Amino acid sequence: MRIKARLFAVVCLALPLPGWACDLALVLAVDVSGSVDETEYRIQMDGLAAGLRDGLVSEALVSAQARVTLIQWSGRARQEISIPWTPTRTFDEVEALAQAIETAPRPWRNFSTALGEALLLGLSQITEGPACKRRVIDLSGDGPSNEGVEPATLKSLMRQADVTVNAIAIEQSEPDLTAYFYEHVIEGEGAFVETARSFRDYPEKIRRKLVREVARKTASIQPPQQAPKQALPQPSGHASLPQPIWPVFGGRKSGSQEITLGRADSAKQF
């Protein structure tokens, strides 16, 4: 998908729905930027798969009839939907998802950290994806954003789309990353940051994070009395789009939402 199409799609909120098809839509967004070497990449993917296999996590996913997608992200215009929306209605489906994550190829190795771009792709996936009661982006990273859209400017979009953003901060080379994620990245009721002091800590920390956001948060699937409605203006010339919110790119503003572009840090170009 072209980057312009991704940015265009991300601002479209879903139309009102008659009921919830599942309890949880979960986006797993994994950092594969140049600061992550091959060993560290393998630790992340294997640790994530092991976390999904945890008894508490897998049982909660099945109970929630959850849908899960995997994004691998790096620099600007380098984010990939590695695994599309996948149902976890049975333990066999959870295991198949874990195996797919273990064997997913790495798309990039030598680019910057466009954290905001990863969040935009995650938001577009959620707003275009399955109708679920809870919508969560689970982002892991080992450094602050240094290219593309500034993540903090996306917070209001996340609130309007009723999306929770949680994060796991891998502080191996960035000791203040947890504080950065708290200030600039996470959003939503109960949003939190899990801290891994190094990549060696990642498998246990991602398991704890999944337990916290999946097993402890899963609610019974109850269709709402009335589906929530978005009171948002419909821009002219885009009648086919359901109630979009228009952000700013390159300093141009439309509507009430402004998105700031960051500058690339040459030290992280690798």
GROMACS .gro file of C-alpha atoms in nm:
model
  270
    1MET     CA    1   0.000   0.000   0.000
    2ARG     CA    2   0.132   0.344  -0.089
    3ILE     CA    3   0.212   0.572   0.203
    4LYS     CA    4  -0.038   0.836   0.086
    5ALA     CA    5  -0.312   0.577   0.083
    6ARG     CA    6  -0.219   0.473   0.436
    7LEU     CA    7  -0.232   0.829   0.564
    8PHE     CA    8  -0.559   0.892   0.381
    9ALA     CA    9  -0.723   0.578   0.525
   10VAL     CA   10  -0.604   0.633   0.879
   11VAL     CA   11  -0.828   0.931   0.944
   12CYS     CA   12  -1.153   0.755   0.851
   13LEU     CA   13  -1.359   0.643   1.152
   14ALA     CA   14  -1.586   0.344   1.128
   15LEU     CA   15  -1.959   0.394   1.071
   16PRO     CA   16  -2.196   0.315   1.359
   17LEU     CA   17  -2.246  -0.058   1.398
   18PRO     CA   18  -2.547  -0.258   1.523
   19GLY     CA   19  -2.338  -0.468   1.765
   20TRP     CA   20  -1.991  -0.599   1.850
   21ALA     CA   21  -1.858  -0.892   1.644
   22CYS     CA   22  -1.575  -0.954   1.894
   23ASP     CA   23  -1.449  -0.820   2.224
   24LEU     CA   24  -1.095  -0.720   2.123
   25ALA     CA   25  -0.914  -0.595   1.812
   26LEU     CA   26  -0.540  -0.603   1.888
   27VAL     CA   27  -0.264  -0.451   1.673
   28LEU     CA   28   0.085  -0.583   1.756
   29ALA     CA   29   0.338  -0.325   1.631
   30VAL     CA   30   0.701  -0.440   1.645
   31ASP     CA   31   1.007  -0.214   1.603
   32VAL     CA   32   1.242  -0.339   1.328
   33SER     CA   33   1.442  -0.017   1.285
   34GLY     CA   34   1.819  -0.005   1.233
   35SER     CA   35   1.894  -0.006   1.606
   36VAL     CA   36   1.750  -0.360   1.632
   37ASP     CA   37   2.004  -0.626   1.532
   38GLU     CA   38   1.921  -0.976   1.412
   39THR     CA   39   1.948  -1.135   1.757
   40GLU     CA   40   1.725  -0.868   1.909
   41TYR     CA   41   1.474  -0.907   1.628
   42ARG     CA   42   1.459  -1.280   1.693
   43ILE     CA   43   1.410  -1.220   2.066
   44GLN     CA   44   1.113  -0.994   1.993
   45MET     CA   45   0.936  -1.228   1.754
   46ASP     CA   46   0.996  -1.544   1.956
   47GLY     CA   47   0.903  -1.363   2.277
   48LEU     CA   48   0.581  -1.234   2.125
   49ALA     CA   49   0.485  -1.581   2.003
   50ALA     CA   50   0.559  -1.729   2.346
   51GLY     CA   51   0.347  -1.458   2.509
   52LEU     CA   52   0.049  -1.548   2.292
   53ARG     CA   53   0.091  -1.912   2.394
   54ASP     CA   54   0.075  -1.824   2.764
   55GLY     CA   55  -0.226  -1.999   2.916
   56LEU     CA   56  -0.386  -1.683   3.054
   57VAL     CA   57  -0.335  -1.493   2.728
   58SER     CA   58  -0.453  -1.766   2.492
   59GLU     CA   59  -0.761  -1.839   2.701
   60ALA     CA   60  -0.850  -1.470   2.713
   61LEU     CA   61  -0.806  -1.432   2.337
   62VAL     CA   62  -1.036  -1.727   2.271
   63SER     CA   63  -1.295  -1.604   2.524
   64ALA     CA   64  -1.290  -1.261   2.359
   65GLN     CA   65  -1.313  -1.405   2.007
   66ALA     CA   66  -1.032  -1.157   1.944
   67ARG     CA   67  -0.885  -1.046   1.612
   68VAL     CA   68  -0.510  -0.980   1.594
   69THR     CA   69  -0.284  -0.824   1.331
   70LEU     CA   70   0.097  -0.782   1.322
   71ILE     CA   71   0.274  -0.469   1.198
   72GLN     CA   72   0.651  -0.441   1.156
   73TRP     CA   73   0.766  -0.080   1.146
   74SER     CA   74   1.081   0.120   1.084
   75GLY     CA   75   1.136   0.455   0.909
   76ARG     CA   76   0.892   0.678   0.727
   77ALA     CA   77   0.705   0.490   0.451
   78ARG     CA   78   0.849   0.164   0.587
   79GLN     CA   79   0.571   0.001   0.784
   80GLU     CA   80   0.432  -0.336   0.684
   81ILE     CA   81   0.120  -0.535   0.765
   82SER     CA   82   0.306  -0.863   0.812
   83ILE     CA   83   0.003  -1.063   0.931
   84PRO     CA   84  -0.347  -0.935   0.840
   85TRP     CA   85  -0.641  -0.954   1.080
   86THR     CA   86  -0.646  -1.308   1.217
   87PRO     CA   87  -0.922  -1.463   1.431
   88THR     CA   88  -0.834  -1.634   1.760
   89ARG     CA   89  -1.161  -1.817   1.818
   90THR     CA   90  -0.992  -2.144   1.917
   91PHE     CA   91  -0.664  -2.248   2.077
   92ASP     CA   92  -0.558  -2.392   1.741
   93GLU     CA   93  -0.603  -2.049   1.584
   94VAL     CA   94  -0.395  -1.889   1.860
   95GLU     CA   95  -0.120  -2.143   1.796
   96ALA     CA   96  -0.135  -2.082   1.421
   97LEU     CA   97  -0.096  -1.708   1.487
   98ALA     CA   98   0.203  -1.770   1.715
   99GLN     CA   99   0.369  -1.983   1.447
  100ALA     CA  100   0.305  -1.719   1.182
  101ILE     CA  101   0.474  -1.457   1.401
  102GLU     CA  102   0.773  -1.683   1.462
  103THR     CA  103   0.825  -1.735   1.089
  104ALA     CA  104   0.741  -1.384   0.963
  105PRO     CA  105   1.034  -1.246   0.759
  106ARG     CA  106   1.191  -0.916   0.857
  107PRO     CA  107   1.116  -0.653   0.588
  108TRP     CA  108   1.383  -0.390   0.679
  109ARG     CA  109   1.708  -0.358   0.873
  110ASN     CA  110   1.869  -0.017   0.817
  111PHE     CA  111   1.621   0.265   0.868
  112SER     CA  112   1.512   0.524   1.124
  113THR     CA  113   1.241   0.516   1.390
  114ALA     CA  114   0.912   0.657   1.257
  115LEU     CA  115   0.700   0.574   1.557
  116GLY     CA  116   0.415   0.806   1.462
  117GLU     CA  117   0.388   0.646   1.119
  118ALA     CA  118   0.352   0.305   1.286
  119LEU     CA  119   0.069   0.439   1.501
  120LEU     CA  120  -0.103   0.583   1.193
  121LEU     CA  121  -0.091   0.247   1.021
  122GLY     CA  122  -0.221   0.077   1.334
  123LEU     CA  123  -0.507   0.327   1.355
  124SER     CA  124  -0.600   0.277   0.989
  125GLN     CA  125  -0.604  -0.099   1.041
  126ILE     CA  126  -0.836  -0.065   1.339
  127THR     CA  127  -1.079   0.179   1.178
  128GLU     CA  128  -1.100  -0.033   0.863
  129GLY     CA  129  -1.089  -0.364   1.049
  130PRO     CA  130  -1.325  -0.588   1.247
  131ALA     CA  131  -1.605  -0.447   1.463
  132CYS     CA  132  -1.479  -0.510   1.816
  133LYS     CA  133  -1.575  -0.368   2.152
  134ARG     CA  134  -1.218  -0.280   2.254
  135ARG     CA  135  -0.953  -0.155   2.013
  136VAL     CA  136  -0.589  -0.166   2.125
  137ILE     CA  137  -0.252  -0.090   1.966
  138ASP     CA  138   0.031  -0.275   2.142
  139LEU     CA  139   0.354  -0.102   2.036
  140SER     CA  140   0.708  -0.207   2.123
  141GLY     CA  141   1.017   0.005   2.058
  142ASP     CA  142   1.374   0.068   2.166
  143GLY     CA  143   1.398   0.442   2.094
  144PRO     CA  144   1.206   0.768   2.052
  145SER     CA  145   1.062   0.872   1.719
  146ASN     CA  146   1.312   1.059   1.498
  147GLU     CA  147   1.132   1.072   1.163
  148GLY     CA  148   0.787   1.134   1.025
  149VAL     CA  149   0.471   1.226   1.217
  150GLU     CA  150   0.526   1.313   1.582
  151PRO     CA  151   0.339   1.050   1.788
  152ALA     CA  152   0.206   1.298   2.047
  153THR     CA  153   0.006   1.481   1.778
  154LEU     CA  154  -0.197   1.162   1.717
  155LYS     CA  155  -0.346   1.142   2.065
  156SER     CA  156  -0.670   1.323   1.980
  157LEU     CA  157  -0.722   1.097   1.678
  158MET     CA  158  -0.682   0.794   1.904
  159ARG     CA  159  -0.936   0.936   2.148
  160GLN     CA  160  -1.189   1.011   1.874
  161ALA     CA  161  -1.153   0.659   1.736
  162ASP     CA  162  -1.174   0.510   2.090
  163VAL     CA  163  -0.837   0.337   2.051
  164THR     CA  164  -0.610   0.255   2.345
  165VAL     CA  165  -0.234   0.265   2.285
  166ASN     CA  166  -0.010   0.068   2.521
  167ALA     CA  167   0.367   0.035   2.485
  168ILE     CA  168   0.666  -0.171   2.588
  169ALA     CA  169   0.981   0.040   2.623
  170ILE     CA  170   1.307  -0.150   2.561
  171GLU     CA  171   1.557   0.071   2.742
  172GLN     CA  172   1.876  -0.107   2.638
  173SER     CA  173   2.022   0.210   2.481
  174GLU     CA  174   1.758   0.467   2.588
  175PRO     CA  175   1.729   0.478   2.970
  176ASP     CA  176   1.455   0.745   2.962
  177LEU     CA  177   1.238   0.573   2.703
  178THR     CA  178   0.962   0.476   2.947
  179ALA     CA  179   0.909   0.842   3.038
  180TYR     CA  180   0.906   0.936   2.667
  181PHE     CA  181   0.642   0.673   2.591
  182TYR     CA  182   0.428   0.791   2.883
  183GLU     CA  183   0.439   1.150   2.759
  184HIS     CA  184   0.424   1.106   2.381
  185VAL     CA  185   0.284   0.763   2.292
  186ILE     CA  186   0.029   0.595   2.517
  187GLU     CA  187  -0.334   0.704   2.512
  188GLY     CA  188  -0.670   0.586   2.638
  189GLU     CA  189  -0.831   0.479   2.963
  190GLY     CA  190  -0.595   0.253   3.157
  191ALA     CA  191  -0.313   0.292   2.901
  192PHE     CA  192   0.027   0.186   3.035
  193VAL     CA  193   0.396   0.130   2.956
  194GLU     CA  194   0.580  -0.192   3.039
  195THR     CA  195   0.956  -0.145   3.078
  196ALA     CA  196   1.220  -0.394   2.957
  197ARG     CA  197   1.567  -0.290   3.070
  198SER     CA  198   1.722  -0.487   2.782
  199PHE     CA  199   1.617  -0.714   2.498
  200ARG     CA  200   1.688  -1.009   2.726
  201ASP     CA  201   1.398  -0.891   2.942
  202TYR     CA  202   1.161  -0.860   2.648
  203PRO     CA  203   1.005  -1.212   2.648
  204GLU     CA  204   0.892  -1.190   3.011
  205LYS     CA  205   0.785  -0.826   2.981
  206ILE     CA  206   0.577  -0.882   2.667
  207ARG     CA  207   0.409  -1.179   2.836
  208ARG     CA  208   0.324  -0.961   3.137
  209LYS     CA  209   0.200  -0.688   2.905
  210LEU     CA  210  -0.028  -0.922   2.713
  211VAL     CA  211  -0.168  -1.066   3.035
  212ARG     CA  212  -0.236  -0.716   3.162
  213GLU     CA  213  -0.408  -0.583   2.851
  214VAL     CA  214  -0.576  -0.901   2.725
  215ALA     CA  215  -0.647  -1.137   3.014
  216ARG     CA  216  -0.726  -0.874   3.276
  217LYS     CA  217  -0.922  -0.643   3.049
  218THR     CA  218  -1.135  -0.888   2.852
  219ALA     CA  219  -1.502  -0.807   2.904
  220SER     CA  220  -1.808  -1.008   2.813
  221ILE     CA  221  -1.931  -0.951   2.461
  222GLN     CA  222  -2.241  -0.736   2.498
  223PRO     CA  223  -2.400  -0.554   2.204
  224PRO     CA  224  -2.451  -0.189   2.299
  225GLN     CA  225  -2.799  -0.043   2.347
  226GLN     CA  226  -2.713   0.210   2.083
  227ALA     CA  227  -2.400   0.217   1.871
  228PRO     CA  228  -2.177   0.522   1.931
  229LYS     CA  229  -2.203   0.794   1.670
  230GLN     CA  230  -1.932   1.027   1.545
  231ALA     CA  231  -2.044   1.388   1.514
  232LEU     CA  232  -1.779   1.481   1.259
  233PRO     CA  233  -1.812   1.697   0.945
  234GLN     CA  234  -1.806   1.538   0.600
  235PRO     CA  235  -1.551   1.719   0.379
  236SER     CA  236  -1.669   1.804   0.030
  237GLY     CA  237  -1.533   1.594  -0.254
  238HIS     CA  238  -1.500   1.279  -0.044
  239ALA     CA  239  -1.858   1.161  -0.007
  240SER     CA  240  -1.761   0.795  -0.016
  241LEU     CA  241  -1.560   0.820   0.306
  242PRO     CA  242  -1.740   0.761   0.639
  243GLN     CA  243  -1.702   1.065   0.866
  244PRO     CA  244  -1.331   1.136   0.830
  245ILE     CA  245  -1.102   1.352   1.040
  246TRP     CA  246  -0.847   1.536   0.828
  247PRO     CA  247  -0.494   1.578   0.970
  248VAL     CA  248  -0.205   1.800   0.862
  249PHE     CA  249   0.096   1.682   0.666
  250GLY     CA  250   0.380   1.911   0.567
  251GLY     CA  251   0.244   2.195   0.782
  252ARG     CA  252  -0.101   2.231   0.615
  253LYS     CA  253  -0.398   2.226   0.848
  254SER     CA  254  -0.753   2.110   0.772
  255GLY     CA  255  -1.029   2.096   1.031
  256SER     CA  256  -0.929   2.092   1.398
  257GLN     CA  257  -0.662   1.822   1.402
  258GLU     CA  258  -0.298   1.913   1.343
  259ILE     CA  259  -0.021   1.658   1.296
  260THR     CA  260   0.342   1.762   1.330
  261LEU     CA  261   0.620   1.612   1.125
  262GLY     CA  262   0.947   1.529   1.298
  263ARG     CA  263   1.299   1.542   1.155
  264ALA     CA  264   1.515   1.239   1.085
  265ASP     CA  265   1.807   1.182   1.319
  266SER     CA  266   2.109   1.102   1.101
  267ALA     CA  267   2.265   0.903   1.382
  268LYS     CA  268   1.987   0.645   1.344
  269GLN     CA  269   1.995   0.609   0.966
  270PHE     CA  270   2.247   0.324   0.991
   0.00000   0.00000   0.00000
